Coordinates of C-alpha atoms and ligand atoms in Angstrom, one line a residue:
X10 CA 31.6 -11.0 72.6
X11 CA 34.1 -9.7 75.7
X12 CA 34.2 -6.1 77.6
X13 CA 37.1 -4.1 77.4
X14 CA 36.1 -1.2 80.3
X15 CA 33.1 0.0 78.9
X16 CA 33.4 -1.0 74.9
X17 CA 32.0 -4.1 73.5
X18 CA 35.1 -6.2 71.5
X19 CA 33.5 -8.3 69.2
X20 CA 36.2 -10.5 67.9
X21 CA 36.7 -12.7 64.9
X22 CA 35.0 -16.9 65.3
X23 CA 38.1 -19.1 63.2
X24 CA 38.1 -22.8 63.7
X25 CA 35.7 -22.4 66.8
X26 CA 37.9 -19.8 68.4
X27 CA 37.1 -16.4 69.0
X28 CA 40.3 -14.1 67.3
X29 CA 41.7 -10.9 67.8
X30 CA 42.8 -8.1 65.5
X31 CA 45.6 -5.1 65.2
X32 CA 43.0 -3.2 64.3
X33 CA 39.5 -3.2 64.2
X34 CA 36.5 -0.4 63.6
X35 CA 34.0 0.8 65.2
X36 CA 30.1 -0.2 65.5
X37 CA 28.2 2.6 65.9
X38 CA 24.2 2.9 67.4
X39 CA 21.7 4.2 65.2
X40 CA 19.4 5.0 67.1
X41 CA 22.3 8.1 68.2
X42 CA 25.5 7.7 66.9
X43 CA 27.1 6.0 70.2
X44 CA 29.5 3.2 69.7
X45 CA 28.3 0.0 70.4
X46 CA 31.5 -2.2 70.3
X47 CA 35.4 -2.2 69.1
X48 CA 35.3 -4.8 66.4
X49 CA 37.9 -7.2 64.7
X50 CA 39.4 -5.3 61.3
X51 CA 39.6 -8.8 59.4
X52 CA 41.9 -8.6 56.4
X53 CA 43.3 -11.1 53.7
X54 CA 45.2 -12.9 56.7
X55 CA 42.1 -13.9 58.9
X56 CA 40.2 -14.5 55.7
X57 CA 43.5 -17.2 55.3
X58 CA 43.0 -19.1 58.4
X59 CA 38.9 -19.1 57.9
X60 CA 39.4 -20.9 54.4
X61 CA 42.0 -23.6 55.6
X62 CA 40.0 -23.9 58.7
X63 CA 36.8 -24.8 56.8
X64 CA 38.9 -26.7 54.2
X65 CA 39.8 -28.8 57.1
X66 CA 36.9 -29.7 58.7
X67 CA 35.5 -29.7 55.7
X68 CA 37.9 -32.5 54.2
X69 CA 38.1 -34.4 57.6
X70 CA 34.5 -34.8 58.9
X71 CA 32.2 -32.9 57.6
X72 CA 30.8 -33.4 53.9
X73 CA 32.1 -37.0 54.9
X74 CA 28.6 -37.1 58.0
X75 CA 25.2 -38.6 56.6
X76 CA 22.3 -35.3 55.7
X77 CA 21.1 -36.9 59.0
X78 CA 23.4 -36.0 61.3
X79 CA 24.0 -32.9 59.5
X80 CA 20.1 -32.6 59.9
X81 CA 19.9 -33.2 64.1
X82 CA 23.3 -30.4 64.3
X83 CA 20.9 -28.4 62.4
X84 CA 18.4 -28.6 64.5
X85 CA 20.0 -29.1 67.9
X86 CA 20.9 -24.6 65.3
X87 CA 17.3 -24.2 65.6
X88 CA 16.6 -24.6 68.8
X89 CA 19.9 -22.8 70.4
X90 CA 18.9 -19.6 68.3
X91 CA 15.2 -19.8 69.7
X92 CA 17.0 -20.4 73.6
X93 CA 18.4 -17.7 73.5
X94 CA 16.1 -15.3 71.9
X95 CA 15.4 -12.1 73.5
X96 CA 19.2 -12.0 73.7
X97 CA 20.0 -12.5 70.2
X98 CA 16.5 -9.7 68.9
X99 CA 17.6 -6.9 71.7
X100 CA 21.0 -7.0 70.0
X101 CA 19.9 -7.2 66.1
X102 CA 17.8 -4.7 67.2
X103 CA 20.5 -2.9 68.8
X104 CA 22.7 -3.5 65.8
X105 CA 20.3 -2.6 63.1
X106 CA 17.9 -0.1 64.3
X107 CA 14.9 -2.2 63.2
X108 CA 11.6 -2.3 65.7
X109 CA 11.9 -4.4 68.8
X110 CA 9.1 -6.5 67.6
X111 CA 10.6 -7.0 64.1
X112 CA 14.4 -8.1 65.3
X113 CA 12.0 -10.5 67.3
X114 CA 10.8 -12.0 64.2
X115 CA 13.9 -11.6 62.4
X116 CA 15.6 -14.0 64.8
X117 CA 12.2 -16.5 64.8
X118 CA 12.9 -16.9 61.1
X119 CA 16.8 -17.8 61.4
X120 CA 15.7 -20.4 63.8
X121 CA 13.3 -21.1 61.1
X122 CA 15.9 -21.8 58.5
X123 CA 17.9 -24.1 59.9
X124 CA 14.6 -26.6 60.9
X125 CA 13.3 -25.8 57.0
X126 CA 16.9 -27.2 55.6
X127 CA 17.7 -29.8 58.2
X128 CA 14.1 -31.6 57.3
X129 CA 14.6 -30.7 54.0
X130 CA 17.7 -32.0 53.2
X131 CA 17.4 -35.9 53.9
X132 CA 15.0 -35.7 50.9
X133 CA 17.7 -34.1 48.5
X134 CA 17.9 -36.9 45.9
X135 CA 20.0 -37.6 42.7
X136 CA 17.9 -39.2 39.9
X137 CA 18.1 -42.3 37.5
X138 CA 19.1 -42.1 33.9
X139 CA 17.3 -44.8 31.6
X140 CA 19.8 -45.2 29.3
X141 CA 20.3 -48.6 28.3
X142 CA 19.7 -52.1 29.6
X143 CA 24.2 -52.8 29.7
X144 CA 25.1 -49.0 31.7
X145 CA 23.2 -47.7 34.8
X146 CA 23.1 -44.0 35.0
X147 CA 22.9 -42.2 38.5
X148 CA 23.7 -38.5 39.0
X149 CA 24.6 -37.7 42.9
X150 CA 24.2 -34.2 44.3
X151 CA 27.9 -33.1 46.3
X152 CA 28.8 -29.7 48.3
X153 CA 30.9 -26.9 45.8
X154 CA 33.6 -26.8 49.5
X155 CA 34.1 -23.9 51.7
X156 CA 31.2 -21.0 50.5
X157 CA 32.3 -17.1 51.3
X158 CA 29.4 -15.8 53.1
X159 CA 29.0 -11.3 52.2
X160 CA 26.1 -10.3 53.5
X161 CA 24.6 -6.7 53.8
X162 CA 23.6 -4.9 57.5
X163 CA 19.4 -4.5 56.7
X164 CA 18.9 -8.4 57.7
X165 CA 22.1 -9.9 59.6
X166 CA 20.7 -13.6 61.4
X167 CA 17.9 -13.9 58.4
X168 CA 20.4 -13.8 56.0
X169 CA 22.5 -15.9 57.6
X170 CA 20.0 -18.6 59.0
X171 CA 18.6 -18.9 54.6
X172 CA 22.4 -18.8 53.6
X173 CA 24.3 -20.4 55.9
X174 CA 21.2 -23.1 56.8
X175 CA 21.5 -24.3 53.9
X176 CA 24.9 -24.5 52.9
X177 CA 25.5 -26.5 56.1
X178 CA 23.3 -28.9 55.3
X179 CA 24.4 -29.8 51.8
X180 CA 28.4 -30.0 53.8
X181 CA 29.9 -26.9 52.8
X182 CA 32.1 -24.7 55.4
X183 CA 31.1 -22.0 55.7
X184 CA 33.1 -18.6 55.5
X185 CA 30.8 -15.7 56.4
X186 CA 31.7 -11.8 56.1
X187 CA 28.9 -9.3 57.4
X188 CA 28.2 -6.6 56.8
X189 CA 30.4 -4.1 59.5
X190 CA 27.6 -1.9 60.2
X191 CA 26.0 -4.7 62.0
X192 CA 28.1 -7.5 62.8
X193 CA 27.1 -8.5 66.2
X194 CA 24.4 -11.4 65.4
X195 CA 26.5 -13.0 63.0
X196 CA 29.6 -14.1 65.7
X197 CA 27.1 -15.3 68.6
X198 CA 24.6 -17.1 66.3
X199 CA 28.8 -18.5 65.2
X200 CA 29.5 -19.5 68.2
X201 CA 25.6 -21.2 69.3
X202 CA 26.2 -23.0 66.5
X203 CA 29.1 -24.3 68.1
X204 CA 27.8 -25.3 71.3
X205 CA 25.5 -27.0 69.8
X206 CA 27.4 -29.1 67.9
X207 CA 28.3 -28.2 64.5
X208 CA 32.3 -28.5 64.4
X209 CA 34.9 -25.9 64.6
X210 CA 35.7 -25.0 61.3
X211 CA 32.4 -25.7 59.7
X212 CA 31.5 -21.7 60.0
X213 CA 33.7 -19.3 60.4
X214 CA 33.0 -15.4 60.9
X215 CA 35.5 -12.9 59.9
X216 CA 33.5 -9.0 60.8
X217 CA 35.8 -7.1 58.9
X218 CA 35.6 -3.4 55.2
X219 CA 33.6 -4.4 52.4
X220 CA 37.2 -3.5 50.6
X221 CA 38.9 -5.4 52.2
X222 CA 37.7 -8.9 53.7
X223 CA 35.0 -8.7 51.3
X224 CA 37.7 -8.1 48.7
X225 CA 39.6 -10.7 49.8
X226 CA 36.4 -13.6 50.6
X227 CA 35.6 -12.7 47.0
X228 CA 38.9 -13.6 45.2
X229 CA 39.9 -16.1 47.5
X230 CA 41.4 -19.7 45.2
X231 CA 40.0 -22.0 47.6
X232 CA 36.5 -20.7 47.6
X233 CA 34.5 -22.8 46.1
X234 CA 31.4 -20.8 45.7
X235 CA 30.4 -17.0 46.5
X236 CA 26.7 -16.3 48.3
X237 CA 26.5 -12.3 47.7
X238 CA 23.8 -10.3 48.3
X239 CA 24.1 -6.1 48.4
X240 CA 23.6 -3.8 46.1
X241 CA 24.6 -4.1 42.6
X242 CA 27.5 -1.8 42.2
X243 CA 29.4 -4.4 45.2
X244 CA 27.6 -7.6 43.0
X245 CA 29.6 -6.8 40.0
X246 CA 32.3 -6.5 41.9
X247 CA 32.1 -10.0 43.3
X248 CA 30.6 -11.8 40.1
X249 CA 34.7 -10.3 38.2
X250 CA 36.4 -12.0 41.4
X251 CA 34.4 -16.1 40.9
X252 CA 35.2 -14.9 37.3
X253 CA 38.6 -15.6 37.3
X254 CA 38.2 -17.8 40.0
X255 CA 35.8 -19.7 37.6
X256 CA 33.3 -19.9 40.6
X257 CA 29.7 -20.2 41.0
X258 CA 28.1 -16.9 42.6
X259 CA 25.5 -16.4 43.7
X260 CA 24.2 -12.6 43.4
X261 CA 20.9 -11.4 45.5
X262 CA 21.3 -7.6 44.8
X263 CA 18.9 -4.6 45.0
X264 CA 15.1 -3.6 43.3
X265 CA 12.8 -1.4 43.2
X266 CA 9.6 -3.5 43.5
X267 CA 6.2 -2.2 42.1
X268 CA 3.2 -3.2 43.9
X269 CA 0.2 -2.8 41.4
X270 CA -3.2 -1.1 42.5
X271 CA -6.5 -2.2 40.9
X272 CA -9.8 -0.2 41.1
X273 CA -11.5 -3.6 41.9
X274 CA -9.1 -3.9 44.0
X275 CA -9.6 -4.6 48.3
X276 CA -8.0 -1.9 49.3
X277 CA -9.1 -1.8 53.3
X278 CA -6.6 -5.4 52.9
X279 CA -3.9 -3.7 50.4
X280 CA -3.4 -0.6 52.1
X281 CA -2.0 -1.7 55.7
X282 CA 0.4 -4.1 53.8
X283 CA 1.6 -1.9 51.5
X284 CA 2.3 0.9 54.8
X285 CA 3.8 -1.9 56.3
X286 CA 5.8 -3.2 53.3
X287 CA 7.6 0.1 53.0
X288 CA 7.3 1.0 56.5
X289 CA 9.3 -2.2 58.0
X290 CA 13.4 -1.8 58.8
X291 CA 12.9 2.1 57.6
X292 CA 12.6 0.8 54.4
X293 CA 16.1 -0.8 54.0
X294 CA 14.3 -4.1 52.4
X295 CA 15.5 -6.0 49.3
X296 CA 12.1 -5.8 48.3
X297 CA 10.8 -2.9 49.5
X298 CA 7.8 -2.0 47.7
X299 CA 9.0 0.9 46.9
X300 CA 6.6 2.4 43.8
X301 CA 3.4 2.5 43.5
X302 CA 1.0 1.6 40.3
X303 CA -2.8 3.3 40.9
X304 CA -5.2 2.9 39.1
X305 CA -6.9 6.3 37.8
X306 CA -10.2 5.3 39.2
X307 CA -8.3 5.3 43.0
X308 CA -6.1 6.6 42.6
X309 CA -7.0 10.5 45.5
X310 CA -7.9 7.3 47.6
X311 CA -5.3 5.0 48.1
X312 CA -2.8 8.9 48.2
X313 CA -4.6 9.6 50.8
X314 CA -5.5 6.9 52.6
X315 CA -1.2 6.2 52.8
X316 CA -0.7 9.8 53.7
X317 CA -2.7 9.1 56.3
X318 CA -1.4 6.5 57.7
X319 CA 2.5 7.5 57.0
X320 CA 2.1 10.6 59.5
X321 CA 0.7 8.1 62.1
X322 CA 3.2 6.4 62.8
X323 CA 5.7 6.2 65.2
X324 CA 9.6 6.9 64.7
X325 CA 11.9 6.3 67.1
X326 CA 15.2 3.7 68.7
X327 CA 14.7 0.2 67.7
X328 CA 14.3 -1.0 71.2
X329 CA 11.7 1.1 71.8
X330 CA 9.8 -0.9 69.4
X331 CA 8.7 2.2 67.1
X332 CA 7.0 1.3 63.5
X333 CA 10.1 3.1 62.2
X334 CA 13.8 2.2 63.4
X335 CA 16.5 5.0 62.5
X336 CA 18.3 4.3 59.1
X337 CA 21.1 2.2 59.1
X338 CA 24.0 5.4 59.3
X339 CA 24.4 8.3 58.9
X340 CA 25.5 8.3 55.1
X341 CA 22.7 6.2 54.6
X342 CA 20.1 9.3 56.1
X343 CA 21.7 12.0 53.8
X344 CA 21.7 10.0 51.0
X345 CA 18.0 9.5 51.3
X346 CA 17.1 12.8 52.6
X347 CA 19.3 14.1 49.1
X348 CA 17.4 11.9 46.8
X349 CA 14.3 13.3 48.6
X350 CA 15.5 16.5 48.1
X351 CA 16.0 15.8 44.5
X352 CA 12.9 14.5 43.7
X353 CA 10.5 17.6 45.0
X354 CA 11.5 18.4 41.7
X355 CA 10.2 15.2 39.9
X356 CA 6.8 15.0 41.3
X357 CA 4.3 15.8 44.3
X358 CA 6.2 15.0 48.0
X359 CA 2.3 15.2 50.1
X360 CA 4.2 13.6 53.8
X361 CA 7.3 14.0 55.3
X362 CA 10.7 14.8 53.2
X363 CA 13.1 16.1 56.3
X364 CA 14.5 14.4 58.6
X365 CA 13.8 15.4 62.7
X366 CA 16.6 18.0 63.5
X367 CA 15.5 18.6 67.2
X368 CA 15.1 16.7 70.3
X369 CA 16.4 13.2 70.5
X370 CA 15.6 11.5 67.6
X371 CA 17.8 14.1 65.8
X372 CA 21.0 12.2 67.4
X373 CA 20.4 9.4 65.8
X374 CA 20.0 8.6 61.3
X375 CA 15.9 9.1 61.8
X376 CA 14.4 9.6 58.4
X377 CA 10.3 10.2 58.0
X378 CA 8.8 7.3 56.2
X379 CA 8.1 10.3 52.8
X380 CA 5.2 9.8 50.0
X381 CA 5.5 11.6 46.3
X382 CA 3.0 11.7 44.4
X383 CA 2.0 12.1 40.6
X384 CA 5.9 10.5 40.0
X385 CA 6.9 9.8 36.2
X386 CA 8.2 6.5 35.7
X387 CA 11.2 7.6 33.9
X388 CA 12.0 10.5 36.4
X389 CA 15.3 9.3 39.2
X390 CA 13.3 8.8 41.7
X391 CA 11.4 6.1 40.5
X392 CA 14.1 5.0 39.2
X393 CA 16.6 4.7 42.0
X394 CA 16.5 2.4 44.7
X395 CA 16.1 4.7 47.9
X396 CA 16.5 2.9 50.8
X397 CA 14.4 4.9 52.9
X398 CA 10.8 4.6 54.3
X399 CA 9.0 6.5 50.5
X400 CA 6.6 5.1 48.6
X401 CA 6.4 7.1 45.1
X402 CA 2.8 7.3 42.9
X403 CA 2.4 6.1 39.9
X404 CA -1.3 7.1 38.6
X405 CA -1.6 4.1 35.2
X406 CA -4.7 3.3 33.2
X407 CA -6.1 -0.4 32.7
X408 CA -3.1 -3.5 32.6
X409 CA -1.3 -2.8 29.7
X410 CA 0.0 0.3 31.3
X411 CA 0.2 -0.6 34.2
X412 CA 2.9 -3.8 33.5
X413 CA 5.1 -1.5 31.0
X414 CA 5.6 0.8 33.6
X415 CA 6.2 -2.4 36.1
X416 CA 9.2 -3.4 34.2
X417 CA 10.4 0.3 33.3
X418 CA 13.2 -0.5 35.9
X419 CA 16.5 -1.8 35.5
X420 CA 15.9 -3.8 38.9
X421 CA 13.5 -7.0 38.7
X422 CA 13.2 -8.3 42.2
X423 CA 9.7 -8.4 43.3
X424 CA 6.3 -6.8 42.8
X425 CA 3.0 -7.4 44.2
X426 CA -0.6 -7.1 42.5
X427 CA -4.0 -6.6 44.3
X428 CA -7.2 -6.6 41.9
X429 CA -10.0 -9.1 42.4
X430 CA -9.4 -10.3 38.8
X431 CA -8.3 -14.0 39.1
X432 CA -7.0 -13.8 35.2
X433 CA -6.3 -10.0 35.5
X434 CA -4.2 -11.2 38.7
X435 CA -2.7 -14.0 36.4
X436 CA -2.4 -12.4 33.1
X437 CA -0.3 -9.6 34.6
X438 CA 1.7 -12.3 37.4
X439 CA 3.0 -13.9 33.1
X440 CA 4.4 -10.1 32.6
X441 CA 6.2 -9.3 35.1
X442 CA 9.6 -9.3 35.0
X443 CA 10.2 -10.7 38.7
X444 CA 12.4 -13.2 41.1
X445 CA 8.5 -13.6 42.7
X446 CA 5.3 -12.1 42.1
X447 CA 2.4 -12.1 44.9
X448 CA -1.7 -11.5 44.7
X449 CA -3.8 -9.3 46.8
X450 CA -0.7 -9.7 49.8
X451 CA 3.3 -9.0 50.0
X452 CA 5.9 -10.9 51.3
X453 CA 4.3 -13.9 52.9
X454 CA 5.4 -14.9 56.3
X455 CA 9.1 -15.1 56.3
X456 CA 10.2 -16.9 52.8
X457 CA 11.6 -19.4 54.5
X458 CA 9.9 -21.9 51.8
X459 CA 9.6 -19.5 49.0
X460 CA 12.2 -19.4 46.6
X461 CA 13.7 -16.1 46.3
X462 CA 15.9 -14.1 43.8
X463 CA 16.4 -11.6 41.0
X464 CA 15.8 -11.4 37.5
X465 CA 18.3 -8.0 35.1
X466 CA 20.5 -5.8 37.7
X467 CA 18.1 -7.8 41.5
X468 CA 20.6 -10.4 40.4
X469 CA 20.3 -13.8 39.6
X470 CA 20.1 -17.6 41.6
X471 CA 17.8 -18.9 44.1
X472 CA 18.2 -18.8 47.3
X473 CA 15.1 -20.1 50.1
X474 CA 13.1 -22.9 49.6
X475 CA 13.4 -25.9 48.6
X476 CA 15.7 -24.5 45.0
X477 CA 18.1 -22.8 48.5
X478 CA 19.5 -26.4 48.9
X479 CA 20.5 -27.6 45.3
X480 CA 22.6 -24.2 45.4
X481 CA 24.8 -25.5 47.5
X482 CA 25.4 -28.0 45.2
X483 CA 27.0 -29.9 42.3
X484 CA 25.0 -32.1 40.9
X485 CA 28.0 -34.8 39.7
X486 CA 27.3 -37.7 36.6
X487 CA 27.7 -41.7 37.0
X488 CA 27.7 -43.5 34.2
X489 CA 29.1 -47.6 35.4
X490 CA 29.0 -50.2 32.4
X491 CA 27.3 -53.2 33.7
Ligands
NAD516 P1 26.9 -3.2 49.6 O1 26.6 -4.1 49.1 O2 27.8 -2.4 50.4 O3 27.9 -4.4 51.3 C1 27.2 -5.9 51.4 C2 28.2 -6.9 51.7 O4 29.6 -6.2 50.4 C3 28.8 -6.1 53.1 O5 29.3 -7.1 53.4 C4 30.2 -5.3 52.9 O6 31.6 -5.7 53.9 C5 30.5 -6.6 51.6 N1 31.3 -5.2 50.3 C6 31.2 -4.5 50.6 N2 32.2 -3.6 49.2 C7 33.0 -5.2 48.9 C8 34.2 -5.5 48.0 N3 34.0 -4.6 47.5 N4 34.3 -6.7 48.2 C9 33.6 -7.7 48.4 N5 33.1 -7.4 49.9 C10 32.2 -5.6 49.7 O7 25.1 -2.9 50.0 P2 24.5 -2.9 51.7 O8 25.0 -1.5 51.2 O9 24.9 -2.6 52.5 O10 22.7 -3.2 51.4 C11 22.4 -2.4 50.7 C12 22.0 -3.6 49.6 O11 21.8 -4.3 49.1 C13 21.1 -2.8 48.6 O12 21.0 -2.7 47.5 C14 19.7 -3.9 48.6 O13 18.9 -3.9 47.7 C15 20.4 -4.9 49.1 N6 20.1 -6.5 49.2 C16 19.7 -6.8 48.3 C17 19.0 -8.1 49.1 C18 17.9 -9.6 48.1 O14 18.4 -10.1 48.9 N7 18.1 -9.3 47.2 C19 19.1 -8.7 51.0 C20 19.4 -6.9 51.3 C21 19.3 -6.6 50.8

């Protein structure tokens, strides 16, 4: 990033070189509405250059290195991210609005992904197939080639770790299109990777608008695999582009995840975790526990305690490290406010519901933690992803009703089950349609090692964990007559 006068300028990083574009767009500070940087507005031309750079180094160098050689480079990238921890966490907090301590965790997790995939790629073996005495059959796991990565604004540094690290570990070369709302850490981490010894062109970053750089990357004929994280709507467009070119794609999309609290749950453990899961990143987390299903026996107790805790949460700019930072854009805040306004006719508003109208917070895109009660499962407030600090409480009676309500949305990303009854927990785990189910916890420490992904409108394919490596390889079967 370079400073031009007062303003910072963020270029693309293609083939190891900063690339300025004729047109730029403004990157805005969500805490104040002021411009943080002028960002390169990449388009088809820059995507063409980036794909060509990735292809070149893929063929000549990176895919030809041994897993151990690639792992060494990845470990150096992890080390470099850690060495730049304070710079990166401040950048991420400023750009996304998230509280500094959450940005700190994101940077640590980003580094852990590079470490994890460095370690695990050396244990990624093929198989031998016992076909017959006369034919020796084995399988090879090969990289796809050039991989395209389109990420959202809510966890940029974590997304880079979870998507770019396994792609590089398995020998692919990458082109990343960060979200226009939060592109800073993407370019910086790619620069650090270059300095850490990653060959030029193995990790290119082209900032730009979704319908320009994003669409150009998704439809590029030189891209061999697409990894998309974002909304269901754009996920569909990316899948259509992948279908046109017949390339594999992983789509990690939205969610409306339930936390299910039974009357026999340890409420002292459940309630703080439930509050944290929606306060984190101001509820702008795909796996946020935004539906709270509470068994009738403890309904009032749970609702009142959550309301009490919501009222005590602090709101402020990310760098001040409050409990809840601003939403990412004015557009996002208006959307949340509108859905909450409509929700007043569908359920009972208990706490929150009004954006700060005066004082310093009125300049930024803040929205307070908001709690609805007596939410009816098939109303819009229980069905639509709000992507803000909003929880709707849905009372229920017994296991069967809980499972029915949990599955009664078009999403299927994550769920939490809170009970002391082990049998009930495992029965629910089987019933729930979701990619991840947590019992008596929610989220589990960043989840680097835990395969993650959805079903239904939450998408398909798995990232994170060892599974994440497999997705960035294709299988070749070899039969040799002896
Ligand atoms: P979005 O779909 O609007 O944007 C995501 C990315 O797609 C951005 O980089 C954007 O520029 C790009 N894009 C936009 N239009 C495009 C097009 N026509 N072609 C190609 N790319 C295009 O999503 P968002 O608003 O940035 O993020 C919020 C959504 O992401 C929520 O629905 C959330 O649940 C989801 N999300 C899911 C996960 C997950 O892992 N499942 C993680 C984080 C966010």
